PDB file of C-alpha atoms in Angstrom:
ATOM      1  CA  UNK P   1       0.000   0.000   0.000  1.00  0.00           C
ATOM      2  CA  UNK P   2       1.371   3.622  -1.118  1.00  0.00           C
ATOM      3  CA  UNK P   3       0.526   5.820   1.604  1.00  0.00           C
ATOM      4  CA  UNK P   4       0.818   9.814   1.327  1.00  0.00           C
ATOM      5  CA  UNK P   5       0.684  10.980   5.358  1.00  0.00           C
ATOM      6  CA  UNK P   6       0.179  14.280   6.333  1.00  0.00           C
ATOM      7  CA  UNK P   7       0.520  16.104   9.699  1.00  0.00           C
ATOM      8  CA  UNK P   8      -0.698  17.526  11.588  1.00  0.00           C
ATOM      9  CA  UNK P   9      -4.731  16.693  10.813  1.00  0.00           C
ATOM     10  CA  UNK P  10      -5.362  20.241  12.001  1.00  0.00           C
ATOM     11  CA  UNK P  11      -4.543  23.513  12.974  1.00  0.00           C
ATOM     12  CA  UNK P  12      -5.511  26.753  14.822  1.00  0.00           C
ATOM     13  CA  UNK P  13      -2.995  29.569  15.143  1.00  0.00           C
ATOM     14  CA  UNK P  14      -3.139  33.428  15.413  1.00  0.00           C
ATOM     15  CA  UNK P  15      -3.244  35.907  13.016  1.00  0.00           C
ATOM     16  CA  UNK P  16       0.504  36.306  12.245  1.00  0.00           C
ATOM     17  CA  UNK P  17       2.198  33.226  13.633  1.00  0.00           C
ATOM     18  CA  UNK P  18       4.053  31.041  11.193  1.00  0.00           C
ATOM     19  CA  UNK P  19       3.614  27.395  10.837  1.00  0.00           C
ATOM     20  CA  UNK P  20       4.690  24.145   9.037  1.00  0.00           C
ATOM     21  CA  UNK P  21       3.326  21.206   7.826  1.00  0.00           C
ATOM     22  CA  UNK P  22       4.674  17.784   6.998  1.00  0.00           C
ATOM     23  CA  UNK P  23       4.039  15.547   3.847  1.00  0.00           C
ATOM     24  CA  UNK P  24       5.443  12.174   4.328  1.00  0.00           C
ATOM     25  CA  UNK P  25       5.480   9.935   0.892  1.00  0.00           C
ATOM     26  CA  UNK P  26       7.335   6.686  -0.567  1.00  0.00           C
ATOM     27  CA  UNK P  27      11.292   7.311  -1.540  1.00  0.00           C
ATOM     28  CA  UNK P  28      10.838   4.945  -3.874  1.00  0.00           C
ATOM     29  CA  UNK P  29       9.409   5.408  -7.766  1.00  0.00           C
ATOM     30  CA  UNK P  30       9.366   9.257  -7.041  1.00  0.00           C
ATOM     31  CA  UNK P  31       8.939  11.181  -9.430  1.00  0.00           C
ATOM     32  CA  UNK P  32       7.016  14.648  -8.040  1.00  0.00           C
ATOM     33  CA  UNK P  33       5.690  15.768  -5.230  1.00  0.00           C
ATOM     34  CA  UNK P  34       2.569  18.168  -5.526  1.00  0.00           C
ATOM     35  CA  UNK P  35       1.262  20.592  -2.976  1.00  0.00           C
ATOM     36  CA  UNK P  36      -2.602  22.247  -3.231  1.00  0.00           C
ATOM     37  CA  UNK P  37      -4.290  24.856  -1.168  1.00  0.00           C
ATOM     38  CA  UNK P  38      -8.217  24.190  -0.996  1.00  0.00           C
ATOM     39  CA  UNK P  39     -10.250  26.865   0.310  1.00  0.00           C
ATOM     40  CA  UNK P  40     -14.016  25.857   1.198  1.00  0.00           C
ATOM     41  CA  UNK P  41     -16.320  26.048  -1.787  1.00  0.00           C
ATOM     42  CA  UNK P  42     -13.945  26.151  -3.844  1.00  0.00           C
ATOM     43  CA  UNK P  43     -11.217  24.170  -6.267  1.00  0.00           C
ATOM     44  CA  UNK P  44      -7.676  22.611  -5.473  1.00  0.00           C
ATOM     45  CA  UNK P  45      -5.403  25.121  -6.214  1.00  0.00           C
ATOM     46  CA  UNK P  46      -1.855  24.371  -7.371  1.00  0.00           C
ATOM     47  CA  UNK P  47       0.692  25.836  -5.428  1.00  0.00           C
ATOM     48  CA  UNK P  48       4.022  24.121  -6.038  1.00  0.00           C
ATOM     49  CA  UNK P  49       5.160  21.081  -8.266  1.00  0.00           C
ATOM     50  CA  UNK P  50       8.606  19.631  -6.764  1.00  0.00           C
ATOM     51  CA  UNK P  51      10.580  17.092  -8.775  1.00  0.00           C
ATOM     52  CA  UNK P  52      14.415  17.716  -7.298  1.00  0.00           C
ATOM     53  CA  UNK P  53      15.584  16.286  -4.140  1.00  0.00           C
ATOM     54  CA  UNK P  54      16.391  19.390  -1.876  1.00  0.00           C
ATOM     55  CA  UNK P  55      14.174  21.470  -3.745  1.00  0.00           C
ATOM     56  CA  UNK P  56      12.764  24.687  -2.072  1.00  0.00           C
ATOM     57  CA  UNK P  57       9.973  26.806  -3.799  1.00  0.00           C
ATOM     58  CA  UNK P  58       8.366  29.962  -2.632  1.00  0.00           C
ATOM     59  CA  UNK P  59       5.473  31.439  -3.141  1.00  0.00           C
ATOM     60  CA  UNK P  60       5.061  34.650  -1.142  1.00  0.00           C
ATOM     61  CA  UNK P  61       4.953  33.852   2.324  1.00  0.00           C
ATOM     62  CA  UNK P  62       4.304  30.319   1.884  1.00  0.00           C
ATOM     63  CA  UNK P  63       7.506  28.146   0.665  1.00  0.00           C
ATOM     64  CA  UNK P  64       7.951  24.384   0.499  1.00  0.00           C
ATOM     65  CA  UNK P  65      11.097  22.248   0.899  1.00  0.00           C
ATOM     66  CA  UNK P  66      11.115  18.486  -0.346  1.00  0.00           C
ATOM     67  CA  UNK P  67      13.558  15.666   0.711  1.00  0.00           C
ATOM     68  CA  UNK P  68      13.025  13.045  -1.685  1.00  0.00           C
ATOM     69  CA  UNK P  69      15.726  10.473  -0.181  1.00  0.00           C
ATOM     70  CA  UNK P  70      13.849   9.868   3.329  1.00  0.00           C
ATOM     71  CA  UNK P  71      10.428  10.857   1.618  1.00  0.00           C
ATOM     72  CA  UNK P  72       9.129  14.457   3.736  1.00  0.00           C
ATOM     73  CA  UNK P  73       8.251  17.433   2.320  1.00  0.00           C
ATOM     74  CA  UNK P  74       7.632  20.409   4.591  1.00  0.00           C
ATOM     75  CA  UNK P  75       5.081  23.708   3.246  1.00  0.00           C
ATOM     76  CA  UNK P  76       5.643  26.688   5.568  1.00  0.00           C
ATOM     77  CA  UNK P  77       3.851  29.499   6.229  1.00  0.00           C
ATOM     78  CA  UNK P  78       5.441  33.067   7.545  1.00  0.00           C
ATOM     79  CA  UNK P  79       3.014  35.544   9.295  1.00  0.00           C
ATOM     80  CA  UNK P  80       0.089  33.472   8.685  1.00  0.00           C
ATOM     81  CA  UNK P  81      -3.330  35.640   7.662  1.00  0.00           C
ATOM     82  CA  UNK P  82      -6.691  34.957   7.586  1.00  0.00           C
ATOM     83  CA  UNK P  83      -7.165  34.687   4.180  1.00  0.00           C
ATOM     84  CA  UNK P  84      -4.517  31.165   4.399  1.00  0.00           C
ATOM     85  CA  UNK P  85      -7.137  29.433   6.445  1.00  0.00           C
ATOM     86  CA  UNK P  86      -7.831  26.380   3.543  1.00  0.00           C
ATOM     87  CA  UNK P  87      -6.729  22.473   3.591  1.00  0.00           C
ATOM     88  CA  UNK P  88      -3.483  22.204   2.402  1.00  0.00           C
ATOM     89  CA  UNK P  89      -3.056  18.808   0.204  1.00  0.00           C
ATOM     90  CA  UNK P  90       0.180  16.894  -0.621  1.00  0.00           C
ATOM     91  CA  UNK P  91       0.557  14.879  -3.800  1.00  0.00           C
ATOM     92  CA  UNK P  92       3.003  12.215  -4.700  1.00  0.00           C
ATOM     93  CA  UNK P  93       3.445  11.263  -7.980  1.00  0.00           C
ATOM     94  CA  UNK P  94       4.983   8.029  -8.609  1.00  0.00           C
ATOM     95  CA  UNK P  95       6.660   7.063 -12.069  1.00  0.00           C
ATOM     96  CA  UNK P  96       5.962   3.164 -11.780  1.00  0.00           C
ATOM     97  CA  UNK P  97       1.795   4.020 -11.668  1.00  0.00           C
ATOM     98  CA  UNK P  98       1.610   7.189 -12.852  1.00  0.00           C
ATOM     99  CA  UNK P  99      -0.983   8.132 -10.427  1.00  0.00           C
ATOM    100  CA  UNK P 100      -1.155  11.128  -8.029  1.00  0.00           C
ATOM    101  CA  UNK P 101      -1.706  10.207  -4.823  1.00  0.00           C
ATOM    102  CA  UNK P 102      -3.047  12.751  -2.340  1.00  0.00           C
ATOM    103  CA  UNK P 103      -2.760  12.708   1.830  1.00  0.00           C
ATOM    104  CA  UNK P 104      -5.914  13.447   3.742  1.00  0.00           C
ATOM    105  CA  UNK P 105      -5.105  17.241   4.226  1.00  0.00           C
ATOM    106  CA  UNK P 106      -4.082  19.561   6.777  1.00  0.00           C
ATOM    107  CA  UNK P 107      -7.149  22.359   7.883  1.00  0.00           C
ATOM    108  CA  UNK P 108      -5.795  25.549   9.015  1.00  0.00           C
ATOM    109  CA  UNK P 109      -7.675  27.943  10.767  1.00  0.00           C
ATOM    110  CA  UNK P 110      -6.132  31.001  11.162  1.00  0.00           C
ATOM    111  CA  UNK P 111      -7.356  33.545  13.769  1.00  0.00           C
ATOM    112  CA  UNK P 112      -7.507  37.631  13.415  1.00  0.00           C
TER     113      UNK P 112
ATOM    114  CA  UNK U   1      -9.379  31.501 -21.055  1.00  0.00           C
ATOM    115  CA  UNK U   2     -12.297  29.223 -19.562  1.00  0.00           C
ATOM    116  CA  UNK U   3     -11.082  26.620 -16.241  1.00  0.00           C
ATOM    117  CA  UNK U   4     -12.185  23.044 -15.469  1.00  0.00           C
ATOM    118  CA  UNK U   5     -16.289  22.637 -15.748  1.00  0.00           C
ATOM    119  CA  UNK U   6     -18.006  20.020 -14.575  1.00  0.00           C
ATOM    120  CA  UNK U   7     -21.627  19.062 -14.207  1.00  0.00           C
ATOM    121  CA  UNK U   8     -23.966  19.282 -12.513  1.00  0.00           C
ATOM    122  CA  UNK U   9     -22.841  21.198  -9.111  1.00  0.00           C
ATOM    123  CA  UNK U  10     -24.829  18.952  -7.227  1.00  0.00           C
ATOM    124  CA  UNK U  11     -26.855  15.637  -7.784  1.00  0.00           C
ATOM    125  CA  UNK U  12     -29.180  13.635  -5.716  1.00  0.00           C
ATOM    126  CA  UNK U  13     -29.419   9.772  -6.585  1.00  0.00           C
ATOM    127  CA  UNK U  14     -31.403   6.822  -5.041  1.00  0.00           C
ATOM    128  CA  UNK U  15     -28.964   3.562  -4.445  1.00  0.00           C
ATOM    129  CA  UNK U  16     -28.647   1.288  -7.250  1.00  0.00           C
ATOM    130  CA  UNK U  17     -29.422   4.273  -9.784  1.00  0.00           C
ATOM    131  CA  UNK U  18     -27.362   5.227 -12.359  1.00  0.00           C
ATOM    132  CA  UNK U  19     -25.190   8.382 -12.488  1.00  0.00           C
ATOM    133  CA  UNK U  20     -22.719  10.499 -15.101  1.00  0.00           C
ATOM    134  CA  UNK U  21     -21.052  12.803 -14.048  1.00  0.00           C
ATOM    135  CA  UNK U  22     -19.295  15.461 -16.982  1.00  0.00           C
ATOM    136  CA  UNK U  23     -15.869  17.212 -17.126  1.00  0.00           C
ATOM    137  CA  UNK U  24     -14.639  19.577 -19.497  1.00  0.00           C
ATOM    138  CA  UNK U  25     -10.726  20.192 -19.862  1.00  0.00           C
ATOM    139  CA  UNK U  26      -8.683  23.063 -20.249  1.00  0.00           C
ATOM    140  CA  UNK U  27      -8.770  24.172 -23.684  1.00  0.00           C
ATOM    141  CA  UNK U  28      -5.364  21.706 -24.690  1.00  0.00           C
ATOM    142  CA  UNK U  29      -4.922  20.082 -22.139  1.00  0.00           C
ATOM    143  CA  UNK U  30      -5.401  16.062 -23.804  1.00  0.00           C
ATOM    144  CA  UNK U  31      -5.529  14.368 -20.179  1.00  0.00           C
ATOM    145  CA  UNK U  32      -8.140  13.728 -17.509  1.00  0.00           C
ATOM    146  CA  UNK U  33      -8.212  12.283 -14.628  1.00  0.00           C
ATOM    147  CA  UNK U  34     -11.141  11.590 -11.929  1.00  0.00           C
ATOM    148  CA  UNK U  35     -10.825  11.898  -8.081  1.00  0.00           C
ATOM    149  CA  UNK U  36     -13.499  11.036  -5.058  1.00  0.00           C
ATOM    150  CA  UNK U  37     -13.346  12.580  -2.180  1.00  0.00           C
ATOM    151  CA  UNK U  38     -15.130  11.979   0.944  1.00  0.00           C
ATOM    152  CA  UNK U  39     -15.299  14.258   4.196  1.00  0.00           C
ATOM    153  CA  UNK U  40     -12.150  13.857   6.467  1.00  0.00           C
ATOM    154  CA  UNK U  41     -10.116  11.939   3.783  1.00  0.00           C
ATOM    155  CA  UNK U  42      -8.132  13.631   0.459  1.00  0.00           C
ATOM    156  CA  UNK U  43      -9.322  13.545  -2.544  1.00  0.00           C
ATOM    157  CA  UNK U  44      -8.752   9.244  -3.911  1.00  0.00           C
ATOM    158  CA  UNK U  45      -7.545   8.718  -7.432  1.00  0.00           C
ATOM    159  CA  UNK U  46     -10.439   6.713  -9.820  1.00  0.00           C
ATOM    160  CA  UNK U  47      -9.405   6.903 -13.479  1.00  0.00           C
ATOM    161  CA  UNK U  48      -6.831   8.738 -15.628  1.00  0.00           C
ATOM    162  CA  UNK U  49      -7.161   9.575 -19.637  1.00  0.00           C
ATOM    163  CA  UNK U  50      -4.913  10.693 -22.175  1.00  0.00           C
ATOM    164  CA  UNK U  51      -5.821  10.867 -25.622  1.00  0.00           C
ATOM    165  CA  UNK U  52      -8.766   9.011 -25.458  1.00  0.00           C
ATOM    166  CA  UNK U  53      -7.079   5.701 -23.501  1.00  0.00           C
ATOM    167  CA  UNK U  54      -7.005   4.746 -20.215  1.00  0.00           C
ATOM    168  CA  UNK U  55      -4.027   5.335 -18.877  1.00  0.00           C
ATOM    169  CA  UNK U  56      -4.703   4.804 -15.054  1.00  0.00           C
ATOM    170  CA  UNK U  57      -7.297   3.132 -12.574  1.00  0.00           C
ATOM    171  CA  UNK U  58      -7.874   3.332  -9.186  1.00  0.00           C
ATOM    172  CA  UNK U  59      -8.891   0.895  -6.473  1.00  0.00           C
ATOM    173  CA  UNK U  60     -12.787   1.302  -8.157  1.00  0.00           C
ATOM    174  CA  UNK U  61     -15.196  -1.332  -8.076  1.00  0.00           C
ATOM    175  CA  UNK U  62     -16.303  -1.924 -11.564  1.00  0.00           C
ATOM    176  CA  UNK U  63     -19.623  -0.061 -11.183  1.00  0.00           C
ATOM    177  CA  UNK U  64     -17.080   2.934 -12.045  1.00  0.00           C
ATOM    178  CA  UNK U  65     -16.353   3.687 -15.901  1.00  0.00           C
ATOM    179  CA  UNK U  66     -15.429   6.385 -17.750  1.00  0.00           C
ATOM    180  CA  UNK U  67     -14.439   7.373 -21.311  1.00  0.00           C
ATOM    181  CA  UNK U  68     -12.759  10.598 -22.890  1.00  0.00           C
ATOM    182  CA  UNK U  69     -14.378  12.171 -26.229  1.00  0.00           C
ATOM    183  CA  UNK U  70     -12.595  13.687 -28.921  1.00  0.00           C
ATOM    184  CA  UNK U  71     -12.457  16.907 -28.165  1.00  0.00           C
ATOM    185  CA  UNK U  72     -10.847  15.337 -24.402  1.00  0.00           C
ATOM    186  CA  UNK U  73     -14.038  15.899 -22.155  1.00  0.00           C
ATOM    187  CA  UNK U  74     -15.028  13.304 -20.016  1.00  0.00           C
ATOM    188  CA  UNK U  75     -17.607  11.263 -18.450  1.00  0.00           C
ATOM    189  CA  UNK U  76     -17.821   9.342 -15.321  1.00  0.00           C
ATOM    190  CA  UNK U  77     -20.544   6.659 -14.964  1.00  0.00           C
ATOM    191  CA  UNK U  78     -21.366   4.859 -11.612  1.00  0.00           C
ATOM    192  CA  UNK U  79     -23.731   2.215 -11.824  1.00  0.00           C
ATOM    193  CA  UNK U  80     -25.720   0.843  -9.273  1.00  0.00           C
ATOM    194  CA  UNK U  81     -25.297   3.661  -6.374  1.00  0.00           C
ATOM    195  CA  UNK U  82     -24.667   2.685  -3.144  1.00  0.00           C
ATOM    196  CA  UNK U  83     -25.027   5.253  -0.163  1.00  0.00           C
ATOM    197  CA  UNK U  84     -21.200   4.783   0.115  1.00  0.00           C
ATOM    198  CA  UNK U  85     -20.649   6.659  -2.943  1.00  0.00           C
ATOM    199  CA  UNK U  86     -21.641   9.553  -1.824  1.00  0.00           C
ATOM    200  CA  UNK U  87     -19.004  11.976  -1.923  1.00  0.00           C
ATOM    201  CA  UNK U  88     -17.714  15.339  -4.242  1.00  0.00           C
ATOM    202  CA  UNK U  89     -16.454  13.851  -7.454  1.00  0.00           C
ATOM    203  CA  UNK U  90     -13.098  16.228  -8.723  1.00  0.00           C
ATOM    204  CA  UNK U  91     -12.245  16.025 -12.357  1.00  0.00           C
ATOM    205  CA  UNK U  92      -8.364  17.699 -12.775  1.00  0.00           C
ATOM    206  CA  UNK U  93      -6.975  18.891 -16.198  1.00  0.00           C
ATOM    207  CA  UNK U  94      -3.347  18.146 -16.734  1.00  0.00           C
ATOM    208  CA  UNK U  95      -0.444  19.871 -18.837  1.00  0.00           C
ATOM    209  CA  UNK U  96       1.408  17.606 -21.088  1.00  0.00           C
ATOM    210  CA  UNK U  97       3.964  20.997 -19.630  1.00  0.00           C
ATOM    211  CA  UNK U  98       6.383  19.838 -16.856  1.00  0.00           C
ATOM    212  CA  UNK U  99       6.285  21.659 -13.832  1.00  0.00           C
ATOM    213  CA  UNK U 100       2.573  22.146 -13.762  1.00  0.00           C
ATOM    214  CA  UNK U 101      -0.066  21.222 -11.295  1.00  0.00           C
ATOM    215  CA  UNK U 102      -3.244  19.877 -12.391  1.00  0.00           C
ATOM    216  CA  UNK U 103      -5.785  22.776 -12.938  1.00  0.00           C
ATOM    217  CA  UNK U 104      -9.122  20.596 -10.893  1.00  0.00           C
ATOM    218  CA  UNK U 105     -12.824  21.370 -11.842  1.00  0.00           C
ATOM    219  CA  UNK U 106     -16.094  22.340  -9.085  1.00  0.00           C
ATOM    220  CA  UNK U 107     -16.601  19.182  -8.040  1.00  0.00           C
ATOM    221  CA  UNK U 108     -19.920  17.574  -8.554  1.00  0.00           C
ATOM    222  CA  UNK U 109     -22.008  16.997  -5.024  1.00  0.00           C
ATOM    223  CA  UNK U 110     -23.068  13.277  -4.870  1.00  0.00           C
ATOM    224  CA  UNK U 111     -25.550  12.478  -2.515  1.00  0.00           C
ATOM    225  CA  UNK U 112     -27.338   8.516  -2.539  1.00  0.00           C
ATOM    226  CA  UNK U 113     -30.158   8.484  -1.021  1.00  0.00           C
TER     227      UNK U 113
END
């Protein structure tokens, strides 16, 4: 069984804290690892595609690292707002099935 | 440029109706690929077209099917509902494009009653 964990399930902080999440996926058959914000009522949104091991991406103040040797990925958030309260979804992508796999989600909540 | 559509929004079913669900890619994008997703869980990986062929199937009884058209929309068809199927069905547009996310669709609302 391919399992895509995530952690933590949830997550309340105040406005302005920063946070992490962690995306743990199979080392083996990589061949991307995906990360989606979904706000309620609305779609997946694509917010990084990571292929290299050691990769980092940024997006404003979120930013994502990936470790594809000992399978984690880590999405962080700096000064959380509001407006970042969504489920943020990992993807791994595996070049043997050529299926994305998702984890269940993280929920953040974040707090004015 | 117009996204992912899908339809309908939302559906109500009784169990061991039929259902089809519809998906319209990105305007050249050539693959589809179908996702459930129930409350709690992420979303679960059904099918996967490209070009018209399957290229990809999930851990779907086979009351699931789905084909691509021509012009690379899609259709799922459940046979048979069970109230277990109840769930959002995603449809996600992919970029032959390295690099690139899939673009995903709505969702269609499933509810069995």
């Amino acid at each position: 069984i391919l399992n895509v964990e995530q952690s933590p399930q949830s997550l309340h902080v105040q406005e302005g804290d920063s946070t992490n999440f962690t995306c743990s996926f199979p080392s083996s058959n990589f061949y991307a690892l995906h990360w989606y914000r979904w706000e309620t009522a609305k779609s997946p949104e694509a917010l990084f595609v990571m292929t290299l091991n050691g990769d980092e991406k940024k997006k404003g103040r979120i930013s994502a690292t990936l470790n594809t040797k000992e399978g984690y990925s880590y999405l962080y958030i700096k000064g959380s707002q509001p407006e970042d309260s969504a489920t943020y979804l990992c993807a791994w992508y595996s070049s043997n099935t050529g299926k994305l796999i998702f984890g269940q989600g993280t929920t953040l909540q974040v707090k004015p | 440029d117009a996204g992912v559509t899908q339809s309908p929004t939302h559906l109500i079913k009784t169990r061991g109706q039929h259902v089809t669900l519809r998906c319209s890619p990105i305007s050249g994008h050539k693959s589809v690929s179908w996702y459930q997703q129930v409350l709690g869980q992420g979303p679960q990986f059904i099918f996967q077209y490209y070009e018209k062929e399957e290229r990809g199937r999930g851990n779907f009884p086979d009351r699931f099917s789905a084909r691509q058209f021509p012009n690379y929309s899609s259709e799922l068809n459940v046979n048979a509902l069970l109230l277990g199927d109840s769930a959002l069905y995603l449809c996600a547009s992919l970029s032959v494009e390295p690099g690139y996310g899939y673009t995903f669709g709505s969702g269609t609302r499933l509810t069995v009653v």
